[in-house]
Coordinates of C-alpha atoms and ligand atoms in Angstrom, one line a residue:
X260 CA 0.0 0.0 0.0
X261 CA 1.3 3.3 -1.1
X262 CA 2.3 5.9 1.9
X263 CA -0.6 8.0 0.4
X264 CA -2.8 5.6 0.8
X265 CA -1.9 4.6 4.4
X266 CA -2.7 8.6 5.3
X267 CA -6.0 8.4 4.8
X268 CA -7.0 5.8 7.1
X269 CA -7.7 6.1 9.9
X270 CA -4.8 5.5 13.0
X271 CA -5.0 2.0 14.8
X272 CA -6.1 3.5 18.0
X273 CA -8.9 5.7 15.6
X274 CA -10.5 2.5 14.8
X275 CA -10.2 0.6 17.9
X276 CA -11.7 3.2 19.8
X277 CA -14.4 3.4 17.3
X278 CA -15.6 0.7 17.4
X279 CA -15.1 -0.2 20.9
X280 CA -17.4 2.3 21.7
X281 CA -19.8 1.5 19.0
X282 CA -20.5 -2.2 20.5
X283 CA -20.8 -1.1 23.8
X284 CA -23.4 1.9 22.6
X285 CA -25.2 -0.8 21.0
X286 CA -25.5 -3.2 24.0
X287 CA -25.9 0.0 26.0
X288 CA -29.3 1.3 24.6
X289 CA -30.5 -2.5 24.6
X290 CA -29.8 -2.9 28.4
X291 CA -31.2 0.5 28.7
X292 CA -34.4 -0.4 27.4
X293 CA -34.8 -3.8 28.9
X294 CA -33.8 -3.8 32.1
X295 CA -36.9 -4.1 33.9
X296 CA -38.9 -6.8 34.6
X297 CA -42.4 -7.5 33.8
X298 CA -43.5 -5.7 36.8
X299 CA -41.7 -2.4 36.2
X300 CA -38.7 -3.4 39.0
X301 CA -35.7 -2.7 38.0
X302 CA -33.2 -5.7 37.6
X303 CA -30.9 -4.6 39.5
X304 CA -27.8 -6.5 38.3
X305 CA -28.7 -4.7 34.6
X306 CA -28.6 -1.4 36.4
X307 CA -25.1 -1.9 37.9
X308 CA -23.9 -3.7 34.1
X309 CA -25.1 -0.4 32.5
X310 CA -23.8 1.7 34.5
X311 CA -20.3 0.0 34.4
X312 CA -20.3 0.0 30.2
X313 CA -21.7 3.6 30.8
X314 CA -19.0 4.6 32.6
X315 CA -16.3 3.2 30.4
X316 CA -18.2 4.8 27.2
X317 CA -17.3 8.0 29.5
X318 CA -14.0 6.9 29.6
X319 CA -12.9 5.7 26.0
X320 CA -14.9 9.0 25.2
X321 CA -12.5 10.8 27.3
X322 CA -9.3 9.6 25.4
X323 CA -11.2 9.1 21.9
X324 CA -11.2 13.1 22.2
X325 CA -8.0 13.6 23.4
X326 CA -6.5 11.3 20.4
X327 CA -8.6 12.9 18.0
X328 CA -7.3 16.4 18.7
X329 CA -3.7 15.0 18.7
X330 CA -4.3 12.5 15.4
X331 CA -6.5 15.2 12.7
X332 CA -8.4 12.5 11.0
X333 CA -7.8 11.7 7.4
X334 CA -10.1 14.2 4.6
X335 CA -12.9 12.7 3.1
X336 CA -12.8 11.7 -0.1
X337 CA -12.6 14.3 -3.1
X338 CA -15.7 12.8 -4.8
X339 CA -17.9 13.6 -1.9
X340 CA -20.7 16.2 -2.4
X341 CA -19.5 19.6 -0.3
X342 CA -23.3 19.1 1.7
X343 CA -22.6 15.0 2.0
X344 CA -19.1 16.4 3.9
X345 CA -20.8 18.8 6.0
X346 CA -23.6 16.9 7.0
X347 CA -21.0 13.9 7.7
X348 CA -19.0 16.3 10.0
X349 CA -22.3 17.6 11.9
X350 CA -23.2 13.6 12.7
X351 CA -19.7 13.3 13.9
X352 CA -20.3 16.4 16.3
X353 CA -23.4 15.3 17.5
X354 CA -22.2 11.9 18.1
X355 CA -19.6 13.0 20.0
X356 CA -21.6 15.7 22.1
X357 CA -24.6 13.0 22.9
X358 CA -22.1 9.9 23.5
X359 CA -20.6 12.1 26.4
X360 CA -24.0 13.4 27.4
X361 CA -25.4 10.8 27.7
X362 CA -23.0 8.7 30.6
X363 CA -22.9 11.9 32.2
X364 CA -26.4 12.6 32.4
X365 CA -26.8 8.9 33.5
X366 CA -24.0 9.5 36.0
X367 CA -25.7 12.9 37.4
X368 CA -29.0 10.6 37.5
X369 CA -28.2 8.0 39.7
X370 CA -25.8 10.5 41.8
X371 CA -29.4 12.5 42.3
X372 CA -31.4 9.4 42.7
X373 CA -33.7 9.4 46.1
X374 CA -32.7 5.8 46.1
X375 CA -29.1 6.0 46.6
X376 CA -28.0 2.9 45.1
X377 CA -24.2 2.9 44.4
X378 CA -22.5 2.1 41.2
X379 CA -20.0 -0.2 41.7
X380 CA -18.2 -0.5 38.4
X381 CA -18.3 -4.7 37.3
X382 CA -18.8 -5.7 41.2
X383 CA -15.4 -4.4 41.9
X384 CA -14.4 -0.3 41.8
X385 CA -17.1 1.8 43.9
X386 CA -17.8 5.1 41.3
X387 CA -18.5 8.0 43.7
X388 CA -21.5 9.9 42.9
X389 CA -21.1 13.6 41.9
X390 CA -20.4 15.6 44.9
X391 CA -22.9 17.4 46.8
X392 CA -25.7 16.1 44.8
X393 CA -26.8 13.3 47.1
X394 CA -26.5 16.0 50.0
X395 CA -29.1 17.5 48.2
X396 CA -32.3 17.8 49.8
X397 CA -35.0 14.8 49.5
X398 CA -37.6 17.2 47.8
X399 CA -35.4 18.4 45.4
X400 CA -34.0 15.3 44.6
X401 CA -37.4 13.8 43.9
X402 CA -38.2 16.6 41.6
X403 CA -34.8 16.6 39.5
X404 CA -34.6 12.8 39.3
X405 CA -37.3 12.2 36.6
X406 CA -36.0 14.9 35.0
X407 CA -33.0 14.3 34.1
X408 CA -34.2 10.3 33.6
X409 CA -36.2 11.8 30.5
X410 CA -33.5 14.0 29.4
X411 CA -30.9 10.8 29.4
X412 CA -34.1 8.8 27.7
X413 CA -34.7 11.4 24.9
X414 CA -30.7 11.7 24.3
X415 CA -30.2 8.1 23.9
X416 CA -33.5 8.7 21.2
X417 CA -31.0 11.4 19.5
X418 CA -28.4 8.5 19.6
X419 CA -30.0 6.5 17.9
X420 CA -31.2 8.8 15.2
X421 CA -27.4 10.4 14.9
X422 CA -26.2 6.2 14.6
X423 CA -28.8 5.6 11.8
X424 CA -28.3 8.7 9.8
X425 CA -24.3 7.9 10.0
X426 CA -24.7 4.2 9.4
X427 CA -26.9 5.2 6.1
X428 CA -23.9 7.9 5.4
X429 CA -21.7 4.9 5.3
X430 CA -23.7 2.3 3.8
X431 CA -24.5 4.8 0.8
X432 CA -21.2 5.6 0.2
X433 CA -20.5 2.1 0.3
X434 CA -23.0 0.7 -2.1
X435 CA -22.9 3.9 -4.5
X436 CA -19.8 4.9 -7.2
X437 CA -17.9 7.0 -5.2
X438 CA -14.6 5.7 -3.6
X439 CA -16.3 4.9 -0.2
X440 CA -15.5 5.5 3.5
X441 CA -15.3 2.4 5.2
X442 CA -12.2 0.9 4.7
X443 CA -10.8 4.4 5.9
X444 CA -12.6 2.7 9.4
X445 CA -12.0 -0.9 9.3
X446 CA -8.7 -2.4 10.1
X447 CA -6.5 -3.2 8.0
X448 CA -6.4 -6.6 7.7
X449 CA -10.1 -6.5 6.0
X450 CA -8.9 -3.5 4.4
X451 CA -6.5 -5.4 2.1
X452 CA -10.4 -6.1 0.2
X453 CA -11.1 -3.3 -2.0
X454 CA -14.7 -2.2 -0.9
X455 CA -17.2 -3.4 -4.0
X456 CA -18.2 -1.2 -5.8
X457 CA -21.8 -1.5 -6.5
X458 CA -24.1 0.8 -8.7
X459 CA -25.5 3.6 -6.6
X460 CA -29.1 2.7 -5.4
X461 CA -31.9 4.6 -2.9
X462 CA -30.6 6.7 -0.2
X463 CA -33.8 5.3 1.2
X464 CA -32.9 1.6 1.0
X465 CA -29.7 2.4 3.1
X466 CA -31.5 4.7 6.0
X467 CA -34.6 2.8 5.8
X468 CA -32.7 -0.3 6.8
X469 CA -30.2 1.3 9.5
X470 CA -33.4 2.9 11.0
X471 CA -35.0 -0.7 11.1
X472 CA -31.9 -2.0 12.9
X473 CA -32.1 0.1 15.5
X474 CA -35.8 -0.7 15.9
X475 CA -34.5 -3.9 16.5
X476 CA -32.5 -3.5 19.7
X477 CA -34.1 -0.7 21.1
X478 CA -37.7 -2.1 20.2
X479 CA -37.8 -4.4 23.6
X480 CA -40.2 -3.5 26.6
X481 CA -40.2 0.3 26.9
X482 CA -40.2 1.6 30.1
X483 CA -41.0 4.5 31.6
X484 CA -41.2 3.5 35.1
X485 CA -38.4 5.0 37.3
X486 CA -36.7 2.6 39.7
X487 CA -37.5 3.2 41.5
X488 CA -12.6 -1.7 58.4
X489 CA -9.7 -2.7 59.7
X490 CA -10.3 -6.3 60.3
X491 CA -11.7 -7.8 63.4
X492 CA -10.8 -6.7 66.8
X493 CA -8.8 -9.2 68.5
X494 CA -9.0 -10.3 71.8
X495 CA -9.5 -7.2 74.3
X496 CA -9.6 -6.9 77.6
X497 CA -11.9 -4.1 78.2
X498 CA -13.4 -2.6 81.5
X499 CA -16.1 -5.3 82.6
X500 CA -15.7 -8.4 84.4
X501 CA -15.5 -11.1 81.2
X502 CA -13.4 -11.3 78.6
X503 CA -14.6 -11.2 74.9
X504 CA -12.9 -13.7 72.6
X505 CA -13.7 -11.7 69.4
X506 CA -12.6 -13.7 66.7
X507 CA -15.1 -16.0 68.0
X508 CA -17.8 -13.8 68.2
X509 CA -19.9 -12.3 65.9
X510 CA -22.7 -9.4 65.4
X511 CA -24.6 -10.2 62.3
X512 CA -27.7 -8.1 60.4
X513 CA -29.9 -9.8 58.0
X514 CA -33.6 -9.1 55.9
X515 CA -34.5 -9.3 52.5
X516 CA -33.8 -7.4 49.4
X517 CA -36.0 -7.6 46.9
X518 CA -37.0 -11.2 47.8
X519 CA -33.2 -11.8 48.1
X520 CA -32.3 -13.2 51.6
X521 CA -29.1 -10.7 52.8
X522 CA -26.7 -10.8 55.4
X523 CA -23.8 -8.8 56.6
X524 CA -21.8 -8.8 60.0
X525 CA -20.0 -5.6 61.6
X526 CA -16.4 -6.4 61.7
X527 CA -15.3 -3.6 64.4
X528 CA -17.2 -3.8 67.7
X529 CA -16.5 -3.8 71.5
X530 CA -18.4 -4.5 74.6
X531 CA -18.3 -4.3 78.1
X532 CA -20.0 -6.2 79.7
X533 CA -20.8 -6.5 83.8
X534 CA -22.5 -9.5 84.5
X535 CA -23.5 -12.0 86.8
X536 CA -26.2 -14.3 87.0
X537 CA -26.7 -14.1 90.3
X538 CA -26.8 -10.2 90.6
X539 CA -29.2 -9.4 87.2
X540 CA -30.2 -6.7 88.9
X541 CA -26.8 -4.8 88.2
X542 CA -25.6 -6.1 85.4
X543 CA -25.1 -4.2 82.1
X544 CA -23.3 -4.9 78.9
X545 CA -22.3 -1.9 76.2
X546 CA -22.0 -2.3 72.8
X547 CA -19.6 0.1 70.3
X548 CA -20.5 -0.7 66.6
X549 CA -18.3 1.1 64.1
X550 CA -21.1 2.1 61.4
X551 CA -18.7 1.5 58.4
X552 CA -17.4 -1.8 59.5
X553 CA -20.2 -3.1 57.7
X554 CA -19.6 -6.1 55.4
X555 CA -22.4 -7.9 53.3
X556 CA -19.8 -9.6 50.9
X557 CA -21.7 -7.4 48.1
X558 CA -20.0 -3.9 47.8
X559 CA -23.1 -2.4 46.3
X560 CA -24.9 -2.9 49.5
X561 CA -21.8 -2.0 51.8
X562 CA -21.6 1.0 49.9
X563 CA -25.5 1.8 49.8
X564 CA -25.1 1.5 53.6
X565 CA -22.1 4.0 54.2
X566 CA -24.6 6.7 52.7
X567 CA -26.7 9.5 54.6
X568 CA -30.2 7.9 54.5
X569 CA -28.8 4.2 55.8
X570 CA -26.3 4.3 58.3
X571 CA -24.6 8.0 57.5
X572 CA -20.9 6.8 58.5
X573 CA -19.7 10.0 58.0
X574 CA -22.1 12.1 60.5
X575 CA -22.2 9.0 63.1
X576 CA -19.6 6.2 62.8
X577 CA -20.4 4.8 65.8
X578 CA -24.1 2.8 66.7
X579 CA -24.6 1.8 70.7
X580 CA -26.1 -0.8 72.0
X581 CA -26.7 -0.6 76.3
X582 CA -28.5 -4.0 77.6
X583 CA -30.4 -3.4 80.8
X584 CA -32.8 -5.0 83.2
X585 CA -31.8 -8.6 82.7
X586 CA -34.4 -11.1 84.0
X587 CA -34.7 -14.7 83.4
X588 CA -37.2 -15.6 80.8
X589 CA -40.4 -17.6 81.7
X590 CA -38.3 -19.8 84.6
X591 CA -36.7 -21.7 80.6
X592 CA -33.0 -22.7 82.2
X593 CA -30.6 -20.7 80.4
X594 CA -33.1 -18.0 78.6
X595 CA -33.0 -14.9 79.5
X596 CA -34.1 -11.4 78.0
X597 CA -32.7 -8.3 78.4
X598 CA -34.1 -4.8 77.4
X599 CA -31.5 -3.3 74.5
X600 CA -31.5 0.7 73.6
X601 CA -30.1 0.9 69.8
X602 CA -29.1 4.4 69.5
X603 CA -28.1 4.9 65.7
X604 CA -28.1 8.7 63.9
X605 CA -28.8 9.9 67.6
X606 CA -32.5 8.0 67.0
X607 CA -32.9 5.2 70.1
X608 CA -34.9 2.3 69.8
X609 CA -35.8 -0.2 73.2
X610 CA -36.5 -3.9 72.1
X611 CA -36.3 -7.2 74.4
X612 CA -33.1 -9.0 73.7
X613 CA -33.7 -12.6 74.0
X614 CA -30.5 -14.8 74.8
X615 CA -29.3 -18.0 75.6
X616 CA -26.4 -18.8 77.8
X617 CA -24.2 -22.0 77.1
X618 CA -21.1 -23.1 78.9
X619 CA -18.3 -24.8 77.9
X620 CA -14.8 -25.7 79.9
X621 CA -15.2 -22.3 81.4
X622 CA -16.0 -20.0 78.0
X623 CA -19.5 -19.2 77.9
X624 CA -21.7 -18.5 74.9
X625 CA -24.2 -16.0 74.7
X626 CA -26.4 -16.4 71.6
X627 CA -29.4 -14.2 71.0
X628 CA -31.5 -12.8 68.6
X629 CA -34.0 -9.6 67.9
X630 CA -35.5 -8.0 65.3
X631 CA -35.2 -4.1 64.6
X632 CA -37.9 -1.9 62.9
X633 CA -36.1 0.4 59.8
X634 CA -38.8 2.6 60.3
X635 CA -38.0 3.2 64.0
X636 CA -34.4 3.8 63.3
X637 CA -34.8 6.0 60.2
X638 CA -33.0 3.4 57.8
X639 CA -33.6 3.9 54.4
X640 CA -36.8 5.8 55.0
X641 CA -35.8 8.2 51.7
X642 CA -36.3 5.4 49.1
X643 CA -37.8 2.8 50.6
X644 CA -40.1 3.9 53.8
X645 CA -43.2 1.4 52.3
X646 CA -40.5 -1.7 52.3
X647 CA -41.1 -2.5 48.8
X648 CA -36.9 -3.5 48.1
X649 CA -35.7 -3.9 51.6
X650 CA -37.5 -5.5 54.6
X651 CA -38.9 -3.5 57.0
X652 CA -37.5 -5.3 59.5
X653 CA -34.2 -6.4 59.7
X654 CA -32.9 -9.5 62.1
X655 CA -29.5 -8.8 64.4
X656 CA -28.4 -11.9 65.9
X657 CA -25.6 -12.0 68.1
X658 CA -23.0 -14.5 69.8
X659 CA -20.3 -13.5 71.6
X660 CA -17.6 -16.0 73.2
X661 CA -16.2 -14.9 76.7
X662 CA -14.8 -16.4 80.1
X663 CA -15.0 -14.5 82.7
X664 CA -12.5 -12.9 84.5
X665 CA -11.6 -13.9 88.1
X666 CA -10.3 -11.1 90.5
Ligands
HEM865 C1 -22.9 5.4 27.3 C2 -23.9 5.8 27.3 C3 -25.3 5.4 27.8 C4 -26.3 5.0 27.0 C5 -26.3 4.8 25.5 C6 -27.5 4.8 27.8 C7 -28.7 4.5 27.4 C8 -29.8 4.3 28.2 C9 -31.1 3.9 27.7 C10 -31.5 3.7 26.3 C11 -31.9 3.9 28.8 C12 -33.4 3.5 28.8 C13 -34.2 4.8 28.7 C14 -35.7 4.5 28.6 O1 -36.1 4.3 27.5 O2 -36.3 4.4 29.7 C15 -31.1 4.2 29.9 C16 -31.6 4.2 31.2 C17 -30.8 4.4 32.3 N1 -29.5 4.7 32.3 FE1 -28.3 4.9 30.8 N2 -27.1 5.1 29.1 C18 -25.8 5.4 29.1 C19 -25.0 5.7 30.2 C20 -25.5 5.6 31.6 C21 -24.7 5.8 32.7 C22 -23.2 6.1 32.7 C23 -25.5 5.7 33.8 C24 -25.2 5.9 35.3 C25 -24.0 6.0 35.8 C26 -26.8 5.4 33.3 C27 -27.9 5.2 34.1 C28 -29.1 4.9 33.7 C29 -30.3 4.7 34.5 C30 -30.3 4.7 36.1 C31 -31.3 4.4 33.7 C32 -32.7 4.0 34.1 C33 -33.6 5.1 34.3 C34 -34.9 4.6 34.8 O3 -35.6 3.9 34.1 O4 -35.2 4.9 36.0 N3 -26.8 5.4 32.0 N4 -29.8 4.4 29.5
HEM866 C1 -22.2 -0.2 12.6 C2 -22.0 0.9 13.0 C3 -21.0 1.9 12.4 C4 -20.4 2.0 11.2 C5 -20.6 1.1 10.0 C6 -19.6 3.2 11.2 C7 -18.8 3.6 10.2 C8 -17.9 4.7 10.2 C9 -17.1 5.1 9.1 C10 -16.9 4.4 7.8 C11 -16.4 6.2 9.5 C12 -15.4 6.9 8.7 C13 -15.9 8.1 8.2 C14 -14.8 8.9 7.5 O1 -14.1 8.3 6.7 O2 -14.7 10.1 7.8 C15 -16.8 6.5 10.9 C16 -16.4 7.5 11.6 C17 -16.9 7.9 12.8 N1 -17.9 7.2 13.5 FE1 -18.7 5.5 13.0 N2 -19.7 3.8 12.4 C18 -20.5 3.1 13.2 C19 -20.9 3.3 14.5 C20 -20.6 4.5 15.2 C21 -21.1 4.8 16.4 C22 -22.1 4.0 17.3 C23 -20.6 6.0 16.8 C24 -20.9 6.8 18.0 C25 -20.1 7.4 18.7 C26 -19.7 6.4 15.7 C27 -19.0 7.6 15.6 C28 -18.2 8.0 14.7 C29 -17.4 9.2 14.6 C30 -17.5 10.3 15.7 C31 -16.6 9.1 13.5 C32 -15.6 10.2 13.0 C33 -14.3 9.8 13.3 C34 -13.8 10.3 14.6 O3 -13.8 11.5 14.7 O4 -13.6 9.5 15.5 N3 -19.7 5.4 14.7 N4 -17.8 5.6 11.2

């Protein structure tokens, strides 16, 4: 191939990136449009794939830009009608300005959402959502939300109008005389075959069809609903008169989420705790929860968590938990129930505390269980105060290993 020949392709990277981001465009605005379910829900695992291909559109957008200003792209052909040249440039522009539009608007979205679901990019790198939007208040976020979901809706509409008219640009240069554009955009191992030349035919034919390929992918259910630490402590002897074996013990949440059972354990907590059977009257235990410790094995919940509405980690690391007035429970050997204060976001809630105390060569076990009301604590009340996504009631159950300590 002559040098002047090799100058009017395209570069490597040019091509790569062009395409790259035209697959994931097209498998972007059929995710877009289908992931729902029958019921209008959103399928959540869709949500988090689109917003990880979204995001790395943004990206390979980011550098596509950057390349093109460093790497002027080839002229078009000579034989190209001055308006056909213009009107090619003008789909370039609007791809470009809609392609970046479009994950941004999608990013500013779900950063504004009253749902607060995080993006975690491909279940591994948490994407931050724009700064001081989620701060915003509820009431505006409610208002702006559906907003900008129909602005990133009609966009992806322009999208696909701007693909078809510059699929049909290409297809009729391809299928008419003139010398053609596409194997300025294909690499060059397909370009060694000169593009066939056949006779010109309909501009119709060629936008007709690209229009009707669109239809295709995008013509699925169309939805307007909206959607809706530092490792374990080890052992510590802390004021009290037992000592906690922590690696042993545990502090675990669980409910549902959207008929999905979850579970999670905090993985930094201490306790005091003062306590002997024969003296209920005075005993007393005190629980320290560090809020961010967290851990559901499924960073988009441990995320969703951290945030204001859930347990706002930032504003109030720490939860407490004070157990008071122990009594034994109905004369059962070994059951007991306690009366526990949560406090959480400064809001304190009083359930019974049912346990169960098991010995064992001198380490006791206590086991117990209770149930906590999200509504009572203000979890999650922003998105999800009716319980439609997560329970409204989530179980803690607890079991903590400690001997106690002999003066
Ligand atoms: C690269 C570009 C993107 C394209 C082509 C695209 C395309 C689409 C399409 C076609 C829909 C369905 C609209 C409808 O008919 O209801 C949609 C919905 C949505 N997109 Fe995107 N999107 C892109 C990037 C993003 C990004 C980066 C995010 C978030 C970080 C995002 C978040 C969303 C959300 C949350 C919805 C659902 C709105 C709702 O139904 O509540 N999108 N997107
Ligand atoms: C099957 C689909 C596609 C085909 C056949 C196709 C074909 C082409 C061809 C032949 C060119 C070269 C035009 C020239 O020589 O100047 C080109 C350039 C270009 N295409 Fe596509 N394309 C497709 C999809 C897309 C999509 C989805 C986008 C959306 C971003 C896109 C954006 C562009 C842009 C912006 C250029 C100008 C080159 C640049 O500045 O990067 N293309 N395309």
């Amino acid at each position: 191939m002559s040098e002047a020949a090799a100058s009017e392709r395209y570069t490597g990277v040019a091509i790569a990136l062009h395409w790259l981001v035209a697959l994931a465009l097209g498998g972007m605005i059929a995710l877009g449009k289908n992931m729902h379910d029958a019921d209008h829900r959103p399928i959540e695992w869709m949500f988090q794939l689109h917003k990880s291909i979204g995001i790395t559109v943004l990206v390979l957008m980011i550098a596509r830009l950057i390349w093109r200003f460093m790497n002027r792209p080839p002229a078009l052909p000579e034989d190209m009608k001055p308006i056909e040249k213009r009107a090619s440039h003008w789909v370039h522009i609007g791809l470009y300005v809609v392609v970046f539009a479009l994950p941004v608007s999608g990013w500013i979205m779900v950063s504004v959402s009253p749902f607060s679901i995080a993006t975690v990019l491909y279940g591994t790198v948490s994407w931050p959502h724009i700064a001081g939007l989620p701060e915003l208040a509820l009431g505006t976020r409610e208002v702006v939300y559906p907003r900008i979901e129909q602005v990133h809706e009609i966009m992806s509409w322009v999208l696909i109008g701007l693909f078809a008219l510059h699929l049909g640009g290409a297809i009729k240069h391809e299928i008419s005389d003139d010398e053609g554009v596409l194997k300025r955009m294909i690499p060059r191992l397909f370009g060694k075959t000169t593009p066939p030349r056949a006779p010109a035919r309909g501009a119709l034919l060629a936008f007709g069809s690209a229009f009707a390929f669109f239809g295709v992918i995008a013509g699925g259910p169309i939805i307007a609903q909206s959607l809706g630490g530092d490792g374990p402590v080890t052992q510590d002897i802390s004021e009290g008169n037992w000592l906690i074996d922590y690696d042993a013990s545990e502090i675990r949440f669980s409910g549902t989420h959207s008929g999905d059972a979850f579970s999670g354990v905090f993985e930094d907590w201490s306790a005091t705790i003062n306590f002997d059977a024969d003296d209920l009257a005075s005993a007393s235990v005190s629980v320290s929860v560090d809020t961010a410790s967290a851990q559901t094995g499924d960073p988009i919940y441990d995320n969703t968590l951290e945030a204001a509405e859930w347990f706002n980690i930032k504003a109030f690391p720490e939860a407490t938990v004070a157990l008071s007035d122990f009594r034994q429970e109905d004369e059962v050997e070994g059951v007991m129930v306690a009366t526990a204060a949560l406090t959480i976001k400064e809001v304190t809630a009083e359930v019974p505390f049912i346990f169960e105390l098991t010995e064992a060569d001198g380490v006791w076990t206590m086991t117990g269980t209770t149930e906590l009301s999200r509504q009572t604590l203000d979890l999650g009340q922003e998105s999800d105060a009716t319980a439609d996504w997560v329970s409204a009631d989530i179980s803690v159950s607890v079991s903590v290993q400690a001997s106690p300590i002999t003066p």
